[in-house]
Short mmCIF file of C-alpha atoms in Angstrom, two decimals:
data_model
loop_
_atom_site.label_atom_id
_atom_site.label_comp_id
_atom_site.label_asym_id
_atom_site.label_seq_id
_atom_site.Cartn_x
_atom_site.Cartn_y
_atom_site.Cartn_z
CA UNK A 1 14.09 -10.08 7.60
CA UNK A 2 16.82 -8.06 5.92
CA UNK A 3 20.53 -8.61 6.37
CA UNK A 4 21.78 -7.07 9.67
CA UNK A 5 24.06 -4.09 9.47
CA UNK A 6 27.45 -3.85 11.13
CA UNK A 7 26.20 -1.13 13.48
CA UNK A 8 26.63 -3.28 16.56
CA UNK A 9 30.40 -3.25 16.26
CA UNK A 10 30.75 0.45 15.52
CA UNK A 11 32.51 2.21 18.41
CA UNK A 12 33.50 5.79 17.56
CA UNK A 13 36.55 7.24 19.24
CA UNK A 14 35.13 10.77 19.26
CA UNK A 15 31.46 11.55 19.79
CA UNK A 16 29.92 14.24 17.60
CA UNK A 17 27.09 14.56 15.12
CA UNK A 18 29.32 13.58 12.21
CA UNK A 19 30.58 10.50 14.01
CA UNK A 20 27.09 9.36 15.02
CA UNK A 21 25.69 9.94 11.54
CA UNK A 22 28.44 7.76 10.11
CA UNK A 23 27.11 4.81 12.07
CA UNK A 24 26.67 2.06 9.45
CA UNK A 25 23.10 1.99 8.18
CA UNK A 26 22.05 5.21 9.93
CA UNK A 27 21.58 7.43 6.89
CA UNK A 28 19.62 4.71 5.11
CA UNK A 29 16.81 4.91 7.68
CA UNK A 30 17.09 8.60 8.60
CA UNK A 31 16.02 9.92 5.18
CA UNK A 32 12.73 7.98 4.91
CA UNK A 33 12.17 8.60 8.61
CA UNK A 34 12.29 12.36 8.05
CA UNK A 35 9.74 12.07 5.22
CA UNK A 36 7.44 10.05 7.45
CA UNK A 37 7.88 12.35 10.48
CA UNK A 38 7.21 15.62 8.69
CA UNK A 39 3.43 14.96 8.57
CA UNK A 40 3.35 14.60 12.37
CA UNK A 41 3.25 18.40 12.62
CA UNK A 42 0.79 18.71 9.72
CA UNK A 43 -2.12 16.57 10.88
CA UNK A 44 -3.72 18.90 13.43
CA UNK A 45 -3.37 22.05 11.35
CA UNK A 46 -4.46 20.18 8.22
CA UNK A 47 -7.64 19.09 9.99
CA UNK A 48 -8.34 22.63 11.17
CA UNK A 49 -7.89 24.05 7.66
CA UNK A 50 -10.08 21.36 6.10
CA UNK A 51 -12.95 21.44 8.59
CA UNK A 52 -12.94 25.22 8.99
CA UNK A 53 -12.84 25.65 5.22
CA UNK A 54 -15.79 23.34 4.65
CA UNK A 55 -17.97 24.10 7.70
CA UNK A 56 -16.87 27.70 8.44
CA UNK A 57 -16.68 26.74 12.13
CA UNK A 58 -13.37 27.07 13.93
CA UNK A 59 -14.95 25.64 17.04
CA UNK A 60 -15.82 22.39 15.27
CA UNK A 61 -12.46 22.38 13.49
CA UNK A 62 -10.56 22.69 16.76
CA UNK A 63 -12.63 19.99 18.40
CA UNK A 64 -12.07 17.54 15.54
CA UNK A 65 -8.32 18.23 15.68
CA UNK A 66 -8.32 17.72 19.46
CA UNK A 67 -10.13 14.39 19.06
CA UNK A 68 -7.43 13.24 16.64
CA UNK A 69 -4.68 14.37 19.03
CA UNK A 70 -6.18 12.49 21.97
CA UNK A 71 -6.62 9.34 19.87
CA UNK A 72 -3.00 9.59 18.77
CA UNK A 73 -1.77 10.04 22.34
CA UNK A 74 -3.71 7.00 23.57
CA UNK A 75 -3.02 4.67 20.66
CA UNK A 76 0.65 5.57 20.13
CA UNK A 77 2.02 3.52 23.05
CA UNK A 78 0.04 0.49 21.90
CA UNK A 79 1.59 0.79 18.44
CA UNK A 80 5.00 1.05 20.09
CA UNK A 81 4.34 -2.04 22.20
CA UNK A 82 3.30 -4.02 19.12
CA UNK A 83 6.46 -2.88 17.32
CA UNK A 84 8.57 -4.13 20.24
CA UNK A 85 6.82 -7.50 20.17
CA UNK A 86 6.47 -8.18 16.46
CA UNK A 87 8.97 -5.89 14.75
CA UNK A 88 8.67 -2.41 13.27
CA UNK A 89 7.93 -3.41 9.68
CA UNK A 90 5.18 -5.83 10.68
CA UNK A 91 3.37 -3.01 12.48
CA UNK A 92 4.20 -0.05 10.23
CA UNK A 93 2.83 -1.43 6.97
CA UNK A 94 -0.76 -1.97 8.17
CA UNK A 95 -0.72 1.18 10.33
CA UNK A 96 0.21 3.54 7.48
CA UNK A 97 -2.38 1.83 5.29
CA UNK A 98 -5.10 2.45 7.86
CA UNK A 99 -3.94 6.05 8.25
CA UNK A 100 -4.15 6.71 4.52
CA UNK A 101 -7.69 5.31 4.37
CA UNK A 102 -8.78 7.19 7.51
CA UNK A 103 -7.50 10.55 6.24
CA UNK A 104 -9.12 9.95 2.85
CA UNK A 105 -12.40 9.22 4.65
CA UNK A 106 -12.09 12.40 6.73
CA UNK A 107 -11.47 14.48 3.60
CA UNK A 108 -14.40 12.89 1.79
CA UNK A 109 -16.73 13.36 4.76
CA UNK A 110 -15.76 17.00 5.23
CA UNK A 111 -16.17 17.81 1.55
CA UNK A 112 -19.49 15.98 1.54
CA UNK A 113 -20.89 18.03 4.44
CA UNK A 114 -21.15 14.99 6.71
CA UNK A 115 -22.47 15.42 10.27
CA UNK A 116 -20.08 16.22 13.09
CA UNK A 117 -20.18 12.72 14.60
CA UNK A 118 -18.87 11.27 11.32
CA UNK A 119 -15.97 13.73 11.33
CA UNK A 120 -15.16 12.76 14.91
CA UNK A 121 -15.17 9.05 14.02
CA UNK A 122 -12.81 9.59 11.08
CA UNK A 123 -10.57 11.80 13.23
CA UNK A 124 -10.28 9.04 15.84
CA UNK A 125 -9.15 6.59 13.17
CA UNK A 126 -6.73 9.09 11.63
CA UNK A 127 -5.16 10.03 14.96
CA UNK A 128 -4.96 6.48 16.31
CA UNK A 129 -3.17 5.28 13.16
CA UNK A 130 -0.37 7.87 13.14
CA UNK A 131 2.83 5.79 12.85
CA UNK A 132 5.24 6.31 15.74
CA UNK A 133 8.26 6.97 13.55
CA UNK A 134 10.13 9.15 16.05
CA UNK A 135 10.00 6.44 18.71
CA UNK A 136 11.03 3.77 16.21
CA UNK A 137 14.01 5.84 15.04
CA UNK A 138 15.17 6.27 18.63
CA UNK A 139 14.82 2.52 19.18
CA UNK A 140 17.03 1.98 16.11
CA UNK A 141 19.64 4.30 17.57
CA UNK A 142 19.59 2.32 20.82
CA UNK A 143 20.18 -0.88 18.83
CA UNK A 144 22.84 0.63 16.57
CA UNK A 145 24.85 2.19 19.41
CA UNK A 146 24.31 -0.49 22.02
CA UNK A 147 28.03 -1.38 22.18
CA UNK A 148 29.32 2.18 21.75
CA UNK A 149 30.10 4.79 24.41
CA UNK A 150 27.09 5.99 26.41
CA UNK A 151 27.60 9.57 25.20
CA UNK A 152 26.97 8.43 21.62
CA UNK A 153 23.30 7.81 22.41
CA UNK A 154 22.89 11.25 23.97
CA UNK A 155 24.29 12.78 20.78
CA UNK A 156 21.92 10.70 18.67
CA UNK A 157 18.95 11.77 20.79
CA UNK A 158 20.06 15.39 20.49
CA UNK A 159 20.03 14.97 16.72
CA UNK A 160 16.52 13.51 16.94
CA UNK A 161 15.32 16.43 19.02
CA UNK A 162 16.66 18.88 16.42
CA UNK A 163 14.88 16.87 13.72
CA UNK A 164 11.63 17.00 15.68
CA UNK A 165 11.86 20.77 16.06
CA UNK A 166 12.69 21.18 12.37
CA UNK A 167 9.60 19.23 11.36
CA UNK A 168 7.49 21.44 13.65
CA UNK A 169 8.88 24.51 11.91
CA UNK A 170 8.47 23.21 8.35
CA UNK A 171 5.34 21.06 8.71
CA UNK A 172 2.85 23.77 9.72
CA UNK A 173 4.20 26.14 7.07
CA UNK A 174 3.75 23.47 4.39
CA UNK A 175 0.25 22.56 5.59
CA UNK A 176 -0.80 26.22 5.68
CA UNK A 177 0.63 26.98 2.24
CA UNK A 178 -1.18 24.03 0.68
CA UNK A 179 -4.43 24.51 2.60
CA UNK A 180 -4.72 28.23 1.87
CA UNK A 181 -3.02 28.39 -1.52
CA UNK A 182 -4.52 25.36 -3.26
CA UNK A 183 -7.55 23.96 -1.41
CA UNK A 184 -8.63 23.37 2.23
CA UNK A 185 -8.05 19.64 1.82
CA UNK A 186 -4.61 19.94 0.19
CA UNK A 187 -2.64 20.08 3.43
CA UNK A 188 -4.28 16.96 4.80
CA UNK A 189 -3.89 15.09 1.50
CA UNK A 190 -0.16 15.90 1.54
CA UNK A 191 0.06 14.72 5.14
CA UNK A 192 -1.43 11.34 4.24
CA UNK A 193 0.75 10.93 1.15
CA UNK A 194 3.97 11.71 3.04
CA UNK A 195 2.97 9.39 5.88
CA UNK A 196 2.26 6.45 3.60
CA UNK A 197 5.28 6.88 1.32
CA UNK A 198 7.74 7.70 4.11
CA UNK A 199 6.36 5.00 6.40
CA UNK A 200 6.64 2.26 3.78
CA UNK A 201 10.17 3.32 2.81
CA UNK A 202 11.19 3.37 6.47
CA UNK A 203 9.65 -0.06 7.06
CA UNK A 204 11.63 -1.42 4.11
CA UNK A 205 14.91 -0.59 5.91
CA UNK A 206 14.67 -3.70 8.05
CA UNK A 207 18.38 -4.29 8.57
CA UNK A 208 18.71 -1.41 11.06
CA UNK A 209 15.59 -2.29 13.05
CA UNK A 210 16.02 -3.80 16.52
CA UNK A 211 15.56 -7.57 16.44
CA UNK A 212 12.45 -9.16 17.88
CA UNK A 213 13.20 -11.17 20.99
CA UNK A 214 10.72 -13.97 20.63
CA UNK A 215 10.99 -15.14 24.22
CA UNK A 216 9.81 -11.74 25.38
CA UNK A 217 6.82 -11.41 23.09
CA UNK A 218 4.26 -12.36 25.70
CA UNK A 219 6.24 -11.92 28.93
CA UNK A 220 7.73 -8.46 28.57
CA UNK A 221 6.47 -6.13 31.27
CA UNK A 222 4.76 -3.06 29.75
CA UNK A 223 6.83 0.10 29.80
CA UNK A 224 4.27 1.92 31.95
CA UNK A 225 4.82 -0.66 34.70
CA UNK A 226 8.06 1.16 35.53
CA UNK A 227 7.46 4.09 37.96
CA UNK A 228 10.15 6.20 36.32
CA UNK A 229 8.40 5.95 32.96
CA UNK A 230 5.13 7.08 34.53
CA UNK A 231 6.93 10.01 36.16
CA UNK A 232 8.55 11.12 32.91
CA UNK A 233 5.31 10.80 30.96
CA UNK A 234 3.45 12.80 33.59
CA UNK A 235 6.05 15.56 33.62
CA UNK A 236 6.04 15.79 29.82
CA UNK A 237 2.31 16.49 29.92
CA UNK A 238 3.47 19.84 31.26
CA UNK A 239 5.87 20.32 28.35
CA UNK A 240 3.04 19.52 25.94
CA UNK A 241 0.85 22.13 27.62
CA UNK A 242 3.59 24.69 26.92
CA UNK A 243 3.42 23.82 23.21
CA UNK A 244 -0.38 23.96 23.07
CA UNK A 245 -0.76 27.04 25.25
CA UNK A 246 1.82 29.00 23.28
CA UNK A 247 0.38 28.08 19.89
CA UNK A 248 -3.05 29.45 20.80
CA UNK A 249 -1.88 32.36 22.95
CA UNK A 250 0.71 33.66 20.50
CA UNK A 251 -1.89 33.57 17.74
CA UNK A 252 -4.30 35.53 19.92
CA UNK A 253 -1.59 37.99 20.96
CA UNK A 254 -0.63 38.63 17.35
CA UNK A 255 -4.26 39.25 16.40
CA UNK A 256 -4.74 41.58 19.37
CA UNK A 257 -1.65 43.53 18.29
CA UNK A 258 -2.99 43.85 14.74
CA UNK A 259 -0.33 41.58 13.24
CA UNK A 260 -2.16 38.28 12.80
CA UNK A 261 0.17 37.27 9.97
CA UNK A 262 3.14 37.27 12.37
CA UNK A 263 1.76 34.56 14.66
CA UNK A 264 3.65 31.85 12.80
CA UNK A 265 6.88 33.84 12.99
CA UNK A 266 6.50 34.40 16.73
CA UNK A 267 5.89 30.70 17.39
CA UNK A 268 8.64 29.82 14.93
CA UNK A 269 11.15 31.72 17.07
CA UNK A 270 10.15 29.55 20.02
CA UNK A 271 10.78 26.42 17.92
CA UNK A 272 14.05 27.83 16.60
CA UNK A 273 15.25 28.45 20.17
CA UNK A 274 14.61 24.82 20.98
CA UNK A 275 16.29 23.63 17.80
CA UNK A 276 19.39 25.73 18.48
CA UNK A 277 19.61 24.45 22.06
CA UNK A 278 19.31 20.89 20.78
CA UNK A 279 22.24 21.39 18.43
CA UNK A 280 24.37 22.79 21.25
CA UNK A 281 23.32 20.09 23.70
CA UNK A 282 24.64 17.36 21.45
CA UNK A 283 28.03 19.05 21.10
CA UNK A 284 28.79 19.23 24.84
CA UNK A 285 30.42 16.47 26.84
CA UNK A 286 28.35 16.64 30.01
CA UNK A 287 29.67 15.77 33.46
CA UNK A 288 26.39 15.99 35.34
CA UNK A 289 23.94 13.07 35.35
CA UNK A 290 21.05 13.03 32.90
CA UNK A 291 18.50 13.35 35.70
CA UNK A 292 20.27 16.43 37.07
CA UNK A 293 20.34 18.02 33.62
CA UNK A 294 16.64 17.38 33.11
CA UNK A 295 15.72 18.94 36.45
CA UNK A 296 17.82 22.00 35.64
CA UNK A 297 16.42 22.52 32.13
CA UNK A 298 12.85 21.92 33.34
CA UNK A 299 13.36 24.55 36.04
CA UNK A 300 14.61 27.01 33.41
CA UNK A 301 11.52 26.29 31.33
CA UNK A 302 9.21 27.06 34.27
CA UNK A 303 11.08 30.29 35.01
CA UNK A 304 10.87 31.34 31.37
CA UNK A 305 7.14 30.60 31.19
CA UNK A 306 6.58 32.72 34.29
CA UNK A 307 7.53 35.83 32.31
CA UNK A 308 5.34 35.32 29.24
CA UNK A 309 2.06 36.75 30.50
CA UNK A 310 3.73 40.05 31.49
CA UNK A 311 5.32 40.84 28.12
CA UNK A 312 4.21 44.34 27.05
CA UNK A 313 4.41 43.85 23.28
CA UNK A 314 4.44 41.21 20.57
CA UNK A 315 8.17 41.75 20.05
CA UNK A 316 8.86 41.21 23.74
CA UNK A 317 6.70 38.08 23.67
CA UNK A 318 8.67 36.74 20.70
CA UNK A 319 11.96 37.27 22.55
CA UNK A 320 10.59 35.65 25.71
CA UNK A 321 9.32 32.72 23.65
CA UNK A 322 12.75 32.30 22.10
CA UNK A 323 14.28 32.13 25.58
CA UNK A 324 11.69 29.55 26.70
CA UNK A 325 12.47 27.45 23.65
CA UNK A 326 16.10 27.16 24.75
CA UNK A 327 14.97 24.91 27.61
CA UNK A 328 12.71 22.63 25.56
CA UNK A 329 15.20 20.49 23.62
CA UNK A 330 17.52 19.79 26.60
CA UNK A 331 14.48 18.70 28.62
CA UNK A 332 13.21 16.35 25.91
CA UNK A 333 16.66 14.92 25.10
CA UNK A 334 17.21 14.16 28.78
CA UNK A 335 13.77 12.57 29.09
CA UNK A 336 14.30 10.23 26.14
CA UNK A 337 17.78 9.33 27.37
CA UNK A 338 16.47 8.58 30.86
CA UNK A 339 13.54 6.46 29.74
CA UNK A 340 15.89 4.26 27.69
CA UNK A 341 17.81 3.56 30.90
CA UNK A 342 14.69 2.71 32.90
CA UNK A 343 13.30 -0.07 30.71
CA UNK A 344 14.73 -3.16 29.00
CA UNK A 345 15.50 -2.95 25.29
CA UNK A 346 12.42 -5.00 24.48
CA UNK A 347 10.19 -2.17 25.71
CA UNK A 348 12.13 0.79 24.32
CA UNK A 349 9.80 1.74 21.46
CA UNK A 350 6.76 1.57 23.71
CA UNK A 351 8.49 3.71 26.33
CA UNK A 352 9.41 6.35 23.76
CA UNK A 353 5.82 6.45 22.50
CA UNK A 354 4.50 7.05 26.01
CA UNK A 355 6.63 10.19 26.18
CA UNK A 356 5.58 11.32 22.71
CA UNK A 357 1.95 10.58 23.50
CA UNK A 358 2.16 12.52 26.76
CA UNK A 359 3.48 15.55 24.90
CA UNK A 360 0.65 15.28 22.36
CA UNK A 361 -1.99 14.90 25.06
CA UNK A 362 -0.56 17.84 26.98
CA UNK A 363 -0.61 19.89 23.78
CA UNK A 364 -4.31 19.18 23.28
CA UNK A 365 -5.10 20.00 26.91
CA UNK A 366 -3.00 23.17 26.81
CA UNK A 367 -4.65 24.37 23.61
CA UNK A 368 -8.13 23.85 25.02
CA UNK A 369 -7.31 25.50 28.36
CA UNK A 370 -5.60 28.47 26.74
CA UNK A 371 -8.49 28.94 24.32
CA UNK A 372 -11.01 29.15 27.14
CA UNK A 373 -8.82 31.49 29.16
CA UNK A 374 -8.37 33.79 26.14
CA UNK A 375 -12.10 33.86 25.40
CA UNK A 376 -12.79 34.85 29.00
CA UNK A 377 -9.92 37.19 29.83
CA UNK A 378 -7.81 37.92 26.73
CA UNK A 379 -4.45 36.77 25.33
CA UNK A 380 -2.34 37.35 28.49
CA UNK A 381 -4.57 34.90 30.39
CA UNK A 382 -3.80 32.18 27.88
CA UNK A 383 -0.09 32.61 28.59
CA UNK A 384 -0.71 31.48 32.17
CA UNK A 385 -1.38 27.95 30.86
CA UNK A 386 2.28 27.27 29.93
CA UNK A 387 3.28 28.54 33.37
CA UNK A 388 0.82 26.26 35.14
CA UNK A 389 1.76 23.24 33.04
CA UNK A 390 5.52 23.66 33.37
CA UNK A 391 5.27 24.33 37.09
CA UNK A 392 3.15 21.21 37.65
CA UNK A 393 5.53 19.09 35.57
CA UNK A 394 8.54 20.41 37.48
CA UNK A 395 6.88 19.76 40.83
CA UNK A 396 6.18 16.15 39.86
CA UNK A 397 9.73 15.69 38.61
CA UNK A 398 11.26 17.08 41.81
CA UNK A 399 8.99 14.99 44.03
CA UNK A 400 9.72 11.75 42.20
CA UNK A 401 13.33 12.34 41.15
CA UNK A 402 14.53 9.23 42.98
CA UNK A 403 12.58 7.14 40.49
CA UNK A 404 14.84 8.34 37.69
CA UNK A 405 17.95 6.52 38.91
CA UNK A 406 18.79 3.72 36.44
CA UNK A 407 18.66 0.30 38.03
CA UNK A 408 21.95 -1.59 38.18
CA UNK A 409 22.51 -3.89 35.24
CA UNK A 410 22.05 -6.95 37.40
CA UNK A 411 18.75 -5.84 38.94
CA UNK A 412 16.75 -4.18 36.17
CA UNK A 413 13.67 -6.44 35.90
CA UNK A 414 12.40 -7.92 32.68
CA UNK A 415 9.47 -10.30 32.78
CA UNK A 416 10.98 -12.89 30.47
CA UNK A 417 10.67 -15.92 32.67
CA UNK A 418 14.39 -16.53 32.23
CA UNK A 419 15.78 -14.27 34.92
CA UNK A 420 16.64 -10.59 34.87
CA UNK A 421 18.26 -8.98 31.87
CA UNK A 422 20.80 -6.16 31.94
CA UNK A 423 20.25 -2.53 31.00
CA UNK A 424 21.37 -1.36 27.60
CA UNK A 425 23.43 1.69 28.58
CA UNK A 426 24.69 3.10 31.85
CA UNK A 427 24.00 6.58 33.13
CA UNK A 428 25.71 9.31 31.09
#
């Protein structure tokens, strides 16, 4: 293991992005983490471009991409749990290796006109081996700021949300430019290369990784054993359906309006709205509890989604999407902050991956549902999917909101066999 950083003793007097980013060791892991996270938004689109370009079937291409997304959503929490038990580097190195091989196999099979079942098998391996870099970065922030003010972690999570949104703006553009400008396989090849290089560089920054608590390796209760984690994951399925439903519906709306080339711009405004809200969220010193803030932002998201289907033009839809995006980042930041308070530190990475996986699974479900609705009734029907998903997620959150209260430090359970262990941070 590498030499520990001095992050544990860093206690900033004023909480802001600059202060958090000056946490000792933070920049050393953030740069490779960004390289490794950028491909997260490239995999699905890269698969679509490759398979559609080689088989001329968008139906097959979408199905292969959906298979990869489901595999990623199901396997991600298991990767996170292994990282909690054995350390991030011990898990990352083999995972990125498997991912590189799986993507290479998918490219070779597609170019070789392999049967559909072979493409599905390779897609399962590629999706299941996506490294959970975002969850691991958040776990490093929890470790680095564990003795700092509680608001420092909220600022760090706000920064992570902005980074996520930025990758979802840049990643698809990069994948599309490579896949259409060079070759159908180019976007997916770049995705694999960035994943392997960024993942290995991130794994090498061992000093900032949370330590492995050996006593908890076999006795730590799984993150999903906590009702609050299950509630948050279930509600974020709805947020994922907003992502998936909007991606498909905005594309269809742009095509119906005769401006197919603007679909990326329209969806980009939605992502930019979220990114801007994330920046602002991290600059405010909030007085309300995290749970209250999440309920409020989730309600705003549902209200915003309720207007999408009625927009009379592509311009109006773009503006409405921008407004919806303003509620996304605050909702996700609050969810990640809450889940850290609901589980012991030894299960943090796994808990984060359950939320990320739920978003990915919701995205796949939202894309499929919106696609069917559009085929049957046109683009406006597809925009009902984000409304349904956000409303269902909000209803679950309201019904189970009592489960989001952090347990007192003396009563938060950890199955270590040595008594209960305290929470890492109190409510903000």
